[in-house]
Amino acid sequence: SDGFNIGLGLESQLNENHYVGLNGRVIFNTVDDTLNSFTDIFTVQPPELNEILFSQSLVDGNSNNLLINGFHLWTLENDSSITSNLSYGVFDSEKSTLQPNTYFEADGSTVLTTDDTQFDSDTQINLWSLKVDYEKNWDKVSLSTGFKYAQVKTENIFNFFNANNQTLVFDPNQSNAFDYTENVTSFYTNLNFKLSEKWTINTGLRIENTDSRGKLFSEVDVDNNDVSRNYTDFFPNVGLSYDNQENHSFNLSLGRRITRP
């Protein structure tokens, strides 16, 4: 397996209130794997060696990963700021796996039968997101709010072949393709109240709408081969913290969370 990782970052202060930046990363990977496996097969009664299976897994593939992110920071005079982020990413993977299987008699040299297969699994993922955040600070209160839109599109292909006699025969019953698109729009806000030098309350709410569609393309009739969903979720949170400013701090929080890739 060989991998190449290239990264670049640029940042500039345009003037007293405006900062811009651009960073990106490209990752190239190639893989060439060989796995050899021997399996002894015995009869049950009496337990005698009956066959030997020699199987291989020969994997040849490559993947490319690109991610670019740009940001703009605008600092305002009244202890506030606006930050904007625009990101774009691409992941492209191609992998072919050959799996030859040869059954020998107990002597390990006489071939009984062969069963060779190959499958190609390709994946392409495109994603981009836009995020804008506003922050404002007062004497004992701080506010952060914003929105984010993210779209992910994936195309996945799985082609299965019978590879006996060194001839690839496509098997449509074990092959399919799957496309998936997901759009997530979220709005969020968070308030932090400093009650005293030691006590702080934090509260927030995130509203998230998800619009998705998954489509399966297959010669085999299956249920739910085209599924669309559209739903809205709410993620509230509240927290109480105590800090004695010396050597102890305590936090109590309650919230609903979600983790996305």
Short mmCIF file of C-alpha atoms in Angstrom, two decimals:
data_model
loop_
_atom_site.label_atom_id
_atom_site.label_comp_id
_atom_site.label_asym_id
_atom_site.label_seq_id
_atom_site.Cartn_x
_atom_site.Cartn_y
_atom_site.Cartn_z
CA SER A 1 0.00 0.00 0.00
CA ASP A 2 1.36 3.41 -1.01
CA GLY A 3 -0.03 6.76 0.04
CA PHE A 4 0.76 10.35 -0.82
CA ASN A 5 -0.53 13.24 1.28
CA ILE A 6 -0.27 16.84 0.08
CA GLY A 7 -1.56 19.82 2.08
CA LEU A 8 -1.53 23.59 1.59
CA GLY A 9 -2.81 26.48 3.70
CA LEU A 10 -2.95 30.22 3.05
CA GLU A 11 -4.18 32.97 5.36
CA SER A 12 -4.26 36.73 4.89
CA GLN A 13 -5.38 39.79 6.85
CA LEU A 14 -6.98 42.12 4.33
CA ASN A 15 -7.39 44.97 6.79
CA GLU A 16 -8.14 45.59 10.45
CA ASN A 17 -11.47 43.76 10.36
CA HIS A 18 -11.25 41.18 7.59
CA TYR A 19 -9.35 37.89 7.45
CA VAL A 20 -9.52 35.28 4.69
CA GLY A 21 -8.01 31.83 4.38
CA LEU A 22 -7.84 28.82 2.13
CA ASN A 23 -6.62 25.35 2.95
CA GLY A 24 -6.72 22.08 1.09
CA ARG A 25 -5.51 18.51 1.20
CA VAL A 26 -5.12 15.78 -1.39
CA ILE A 27 -4.54 12.12 -0.53
CA PHE A 28 -3.66 9.45 -3.10
CA ASN A 29 -3.67 5.78 -2.12
CA THR A 30 -2.92 2.61 -4.08
CA VAL A 31 -3.26 -0.92 -2.70
CA ASP A 32 -2.12 -4.32 -3.97
CA ASP A 33 -2.96 -7.11 -1.49
CA THR A 34 -2.55 -10.88 -1.75
CA LEU A 35 -4.05 -13.24 0.82
CA ASN A 36 -3.43 -17.01 0.59
CA SER A 37 -5.48 -19.41 2.70
CA PHE A 38 -5.46 -23.20 3.13
CA THR A 39 -8.42 -24.99 4.73
CA ASP A 40 -8.47 -28.70 5.60
CA ILE A 41 -11.92 -30.26 5.25
CA PHE A 42 -12.69 -33.42 7.23
CA THR A 43 -15.51 -35.93 7.26
CA VAL A 44 -17.47 -36.09 10.51
CA GLN A 45 -17.56 -39.83 11.18
CA PRO A 46 -14.89 -41.02 11.04
CA PRO A 47 -12.83 -37.80 11.09
CA GLU A 48 -10.66 -38.19 8.01
CA LEU A 49 -9.08 -35.56 5.80
CA ASN A 50 -11.28 -35.42 2.73
CA GLU A 51 -10.42 -32.22 0.82
CA ILE A 52 -8.09 -29.24 0.95
CA LEU A 53 -9.31 -25.80 -0.12
CA PHE A 54 -6.77 -23.33 -1.42
CA SER A 55 -8.34 -19.87 -1.68
CA GLN A 56 -6.90 -16.48 -2.53
CA SER A 57 -8.00 -12.88 -2.27
CA LEU A 58 -6.21 -10.64 -4.76
CA VAL A 59 -7.09 -6.97 -4.30
CA ASP A 60 -6.07 -4.17 -6.65
CA GLY A 61 -7.36 -0.67 -6.04
CA ASN A 62 -6.75 3.03 -5.72
CA SER A 63 -8.47 5.99 -4.09
CA ASN A 64 -8.25 9.77 -4.31
CA ASN A 65 -9.38 12.15 -1.60
CA LEU A 66 -9.63 15.93 -2.06
CA LEU A 67 -10.84 18.50 0.46
CA ILE A 68 -10.82 22.30 0.07
CA ASN A 69 -12.03 24.81 2.67
CA GLY A 70 -12.21 28.60 2.49
CA PHE A 71 -13.14 30.98 5.28
CA HIS A 72 -13.76 34.67 5.90
CA LEU A 73 -13.70 36.31 9.33
CA TRP A 74 -15.26 39.74 9.80
CA THR A 75 -14.68 41.32 13.20
CA LEU A 76 -17.10 44.09 14.12
CA GLU A 77 -16.50 47.01 16.47
CA ASN A 78 -19.13 46.06 19.07
CA ASP A 79 -17.47 42.84 20.31
CA SER A 80 -19.02 40.71 17.60
CA SER A 81 -17.87 38.77 14.55
CA ILE A 82 -19.19 36.92 11.51
CA THR A 83 -17.40 33.83 10.22
CA SER A 84 -18.18 32.17 6.88
CA ASN A 85 -16.91 28.79 5.70
CA LEU A 86 -17.25 27.09 2.32
CA SER A 87 -16.03 23.50 1.93
CA TYR A 88 -15.86 21.05 -0.97
CA GLY A 89 -14.73 17.44 -0.91
CA VAL A 90 -14.41 14.51 -3.32
CA PHE A 91 -13.64 10.87 -2.58
CA ASP A 92 -13.13 8.45 -5.49
CA SER A 93 -12.32 4.77 -4.96
CA GLU A 94 -11.91 1.90 -7.44
CA LYS A 95 -11.24 -1.64 -6.22
CA SER A 96 -11.19 -5.02 -7.95
CA THR A 97 -11.03 -8.27 -5.98
CA LEU A 98 -10.31 -11.67 -7.52
CA GLN A 99 -11.13 -14.70 -5.36
CA PRO A 100 -9.96 -18.04 -6.88
CA ASN A 101 -10.94 -21.19 -4.96
CA THR A 102 -9.43 -24.60 -5.76
CA TYR A 103 -10.46 -27.85 -4.05
CA PHE A 104 -7.84 -30.62 -3.91
CA GLU A 105 -8.04 -34.21 -2.82
CA ALA A 106 -6.38 -35.15 0.46
CA ASP A 107 -3.04 -35.58 -1.36
CA GLY A 108 -2.98 -31.83 -1.96
CA SER A 109 -2.20 -32.12 -5.68
CA THR A 110 -5.21 -33.68 -7.43
CA VAL A 111 -7.71 -30.96 -8.37
CA LEU A 112 -11.34 -31.77 -7.67
CA THR A 113 -13.06 -28.55 -8.69
CA THR A 114 -12.57 -24.81 -8.96
CA ASP A 115 -14.88 -21.92 -8.13
CA ASP A 116 -13.39 -18.53 -9.06
CA THR A 117 -15.17 -15.22 -8.61
CA GLN A 118 -14.36 -11.55 -9.01
CA PHE A 119 -16.16 -8.42 -7.90
CA ASP A 120 -15.52 -4.75 -8.62
CA SER A 121 -16.62 -2.18 -6.06
CA ASP A 122 -16.37 1.49 -7.01
CA THR A 123 -17.44 4.44 -4.88
CA GLN A 124 -17.60 8.16 -5.55
CA ILE A 125 -18.58 10.70 -2.91
CA ASN A 126 -19.12 14.41 -3.51
CA LEU A 127 -19.87 16.79 -0.67
CA TRP A 128 -19.98 20.50 -0.04
CA SER A 129 -21.14 22.71 2.79
CA LEU A 130 -21.75 26.38 3.58
CA LYS A 131 -21.62 27.66 7.15
CA VAL A 132 -22.14 31.17 8.56
CA ASP A 133 -21.78 31.99 12.27
CA TYR A 134 -22.40 35.18 14.25
CA GLU A 135 -20.95 35.80 17.72
CA LYS A 136 -21.71 38.65 20.10
CA ASN A 137 -20.39 39.34 23.61
CA TRP A 138 -21.88 41.53 26.30
CA ASP A 139 -20.78 42.05 29.87
CA LYS A 140 -22.26 38.83 31.27
CA VAL A 141 -23.97 37.32 28.23
CA SER A 142 -22.55 35.84 25.04
CA LEU A 143 -24.50 34.80 21.95
CA SER A 144 -23.53 32.52 19.09
CA THR A 145 -25.89 31.69 16.26
CA GLY A 146 -25.72 30.58 12.66
CA PHE A 147 -26.77 28.16 9.98
CA LYS A 148 -25.20 25.40 7.92
CA TYR A 149 -26.17 23.69 4.68
CA ALA A 150 -24.47 20.45 3.65
CA GLN A 151 -25.03 18.16 0.67
CA VAL A 152 -23.60 14.66 0.20
CA LYS A 153 -23.95 12.58 -2.96
CA THR A 154 -22.65 9.01 -3.26
CA GLU A 155 -22.55 6.63 -6.20
CA ASN A 156 -21.72 3.00 -5.43
CA ILE A 157 -21.32 0.16 -7.94
CA PHE A 158 -20.91 -3.54 -7.13
CA ASN A 159 -20.35 -5.82 -10.14
CA PHE A 160 -20.02 -9.57 -9.53
CA PHE A 161 -18.42 -12.00 -12.01
CA ASN A 162 -17.96 -15.74 -12.23
CA ALA A 163 -14.34 -16.18 -13.28
CA ASN A 164 -14.09 -19.89 -14.06
CA ASN A 165 -11.84 -20.95 -16.97
CA GLN A 166 -10.24 -17.48 -16.79
CA THR A 167 -13.36 -16.01 -18.41
CA LEU A 168 -15.35 -13.29 -16.63
CA VAL A 169 -19.11 -13.86 -16.80
CA PHE A 170 -21.22 -11.05 -15.36
CA ASP A 171 -23.78 -12.15 -12.77
CA PRO A 172 -26.64 -9.64 -12.67
CA ASN A 173 -28.34 -11.41 -9.75
CA GLN A 174 -25.45 -10.56 -7.42
CA SER A 175 -24.67 -7.11 -8.82
CA ASN A 176 -26.24 -3.75 -8.10
CA ALA A 177 -25.71 0.00 -7.94
CA PHE A 178 -26.75 2.38 -5.20
CA ASP A 179 -27.07 6.17 -5.31
CA TYR A 180 -27.71 8.32 -2.27
CA THR A 181 -28.24 12.06 -1.87
CA GLU A 182 -28.62 13.86 1.45
CA ASN A 183 -29.30 17.55 2.09
CA VAL A 184 -29.07 18.83 5.66
CA THR A 185 -30.08 22.38 6.61
CA SER A 186 -29.58 23.46 10.22
CA PHE A 187 -30.11 26.59 12.30
CA TYR A 188 -28.66 26.90 15.78
CA THR A 189 -28.24 29.36 18.59
CA ASN A 190 -26.48 29.30 21.94
CA LEU A 191 -26.64 31.66 24.93
CA ASN A 192 -24.13 31.75 27.77
CA PHE A 193 -25.08 33.58 30.99
CA LYS A 194 -22.42 34.39 33.58
CA LEU A 195 -24.41 34.57 36.82
CA SER A 196 -21.37 35.32 38.99
CA GLU A 197 -17.65 34.77 39.08
CA LYS A 198 -18.28 31.08 39.77
CA TRP A 199 -21.65 30.17 38.21
CA THR A 200 -22.49 29.98 34.48
CA ILE A 201 -25.57 28.78 32.59
CA ASN A 202 -25.39 27.67 28.97
CA THR A 203 -28.45 26.97 26.84
CA GLY A 204 -28.99 26.35 23.14
CA LEU A 205 -31.16 24.89 20.40
CA ARG A 206 -30.35 23.34 17.04
CA ILE A 207 -33.06 22.82 14.39
CA GLU A 208 -32.12 20.46 11.59
CA ASN A 209 -33.97 19.43 8.44
CA THR A 210 -32.85 16.38 6.48
CA ASP A 211 -33.94 15.67 2.91
CA SER A 212 -32.58 12.40 1.50
CA ARG A 213 -33.15 9.90 -1.28
CA GLY A 214 -31.62 6.46 -1.81
CA LYS A 215 -32.03 4.50 -5.06
CA LEU A 216 -31.03 0.86 -5.60
CA PHE A 217 -30.55 -0.42 -9.15
CA SER A 218 -30.65 -4.22 -9.40
CA GLU A 219 -31.88 -6.99 -11.67
CA VAL A 220 -33.40 -8.61 -8.59
CA ASP A 221 -36.76 -7.26 -7.46
CA VAL A 222 -36.46 -5.86 -3.94
CA ASP A 223 -38.69 -3.76 -1.74
CA ASN A 224 -37.81 -0.14 -0.98
CA ASN A 225 -35.50 0.32 -3.97
CA ASP A 226 -36.34 4.04 -4.03
CA VAL A 227 -36.65 5.66 -0.60
CA SER A 228 -37.15 9.38 0.00
CA ARG A 229 -37.23 10.96 3.45
CA ASN A 230 -37.80 14.46 4.73
CA TYR A 231 -37.87 15.20 8.44
CA THR A 232 -37.00 17.89 10.97
CA ASP A 233 -35.27 17.28 14.29
CA PHE A 234 -34.75 19.47 17.35
CA PHE A 235 -31.64 19.26 19.52
CA PRO A 236 -31.92 21.33 22.72
CA ASN A 237 -29.27 21.54 25.40
CA VAL A 238 -28.81 23.23 28.76
CA GLY A 239 -25.85 23.23 31.12
CA LEU A 240 -24.86 24.56 34.53
CA SER A 241 -21.22 24.98 35.55
CA TYR A 242 -19.45 25.98 38.74
CA ASP A 243 -15.82 27.06 38.97
CA ASN A 244 -14.35 28.12 42.29
CA GLN A 245 -11.48 29.83 40.42
CA GLU A 246 -8.92 27.75 42.31
CA ASN A 247 -8.79 23.99 41.85
CA HIS A 248 -12.34 22.67 41.34
CA SER A 249 -14.96 22.89 38.62
CA PHE A 250 -18.28 21.09 38.21
CA ASN A 251 -20.49 20.75 35.13
CA LEU A 252 -24.03 19.45 34.77
CA SER A 253 -25.50 19.26 31.26
CA LEU A 254 -28.49 17.76 29.49
CA GLY A 255 -28.93 17.71 25.75
CA ARG A 256 -29.82 15.80 22.60
CA ARG A 257 -26.97 15.22 20.16
CA ILE A 258 -26.28 13.71 16.77
CA THR A 259 -22.99 12.81 15.12
CA ARG A 260 -22.64 12.97 11.36
CA PRO A 261 -19.72 11.88 9.18
#
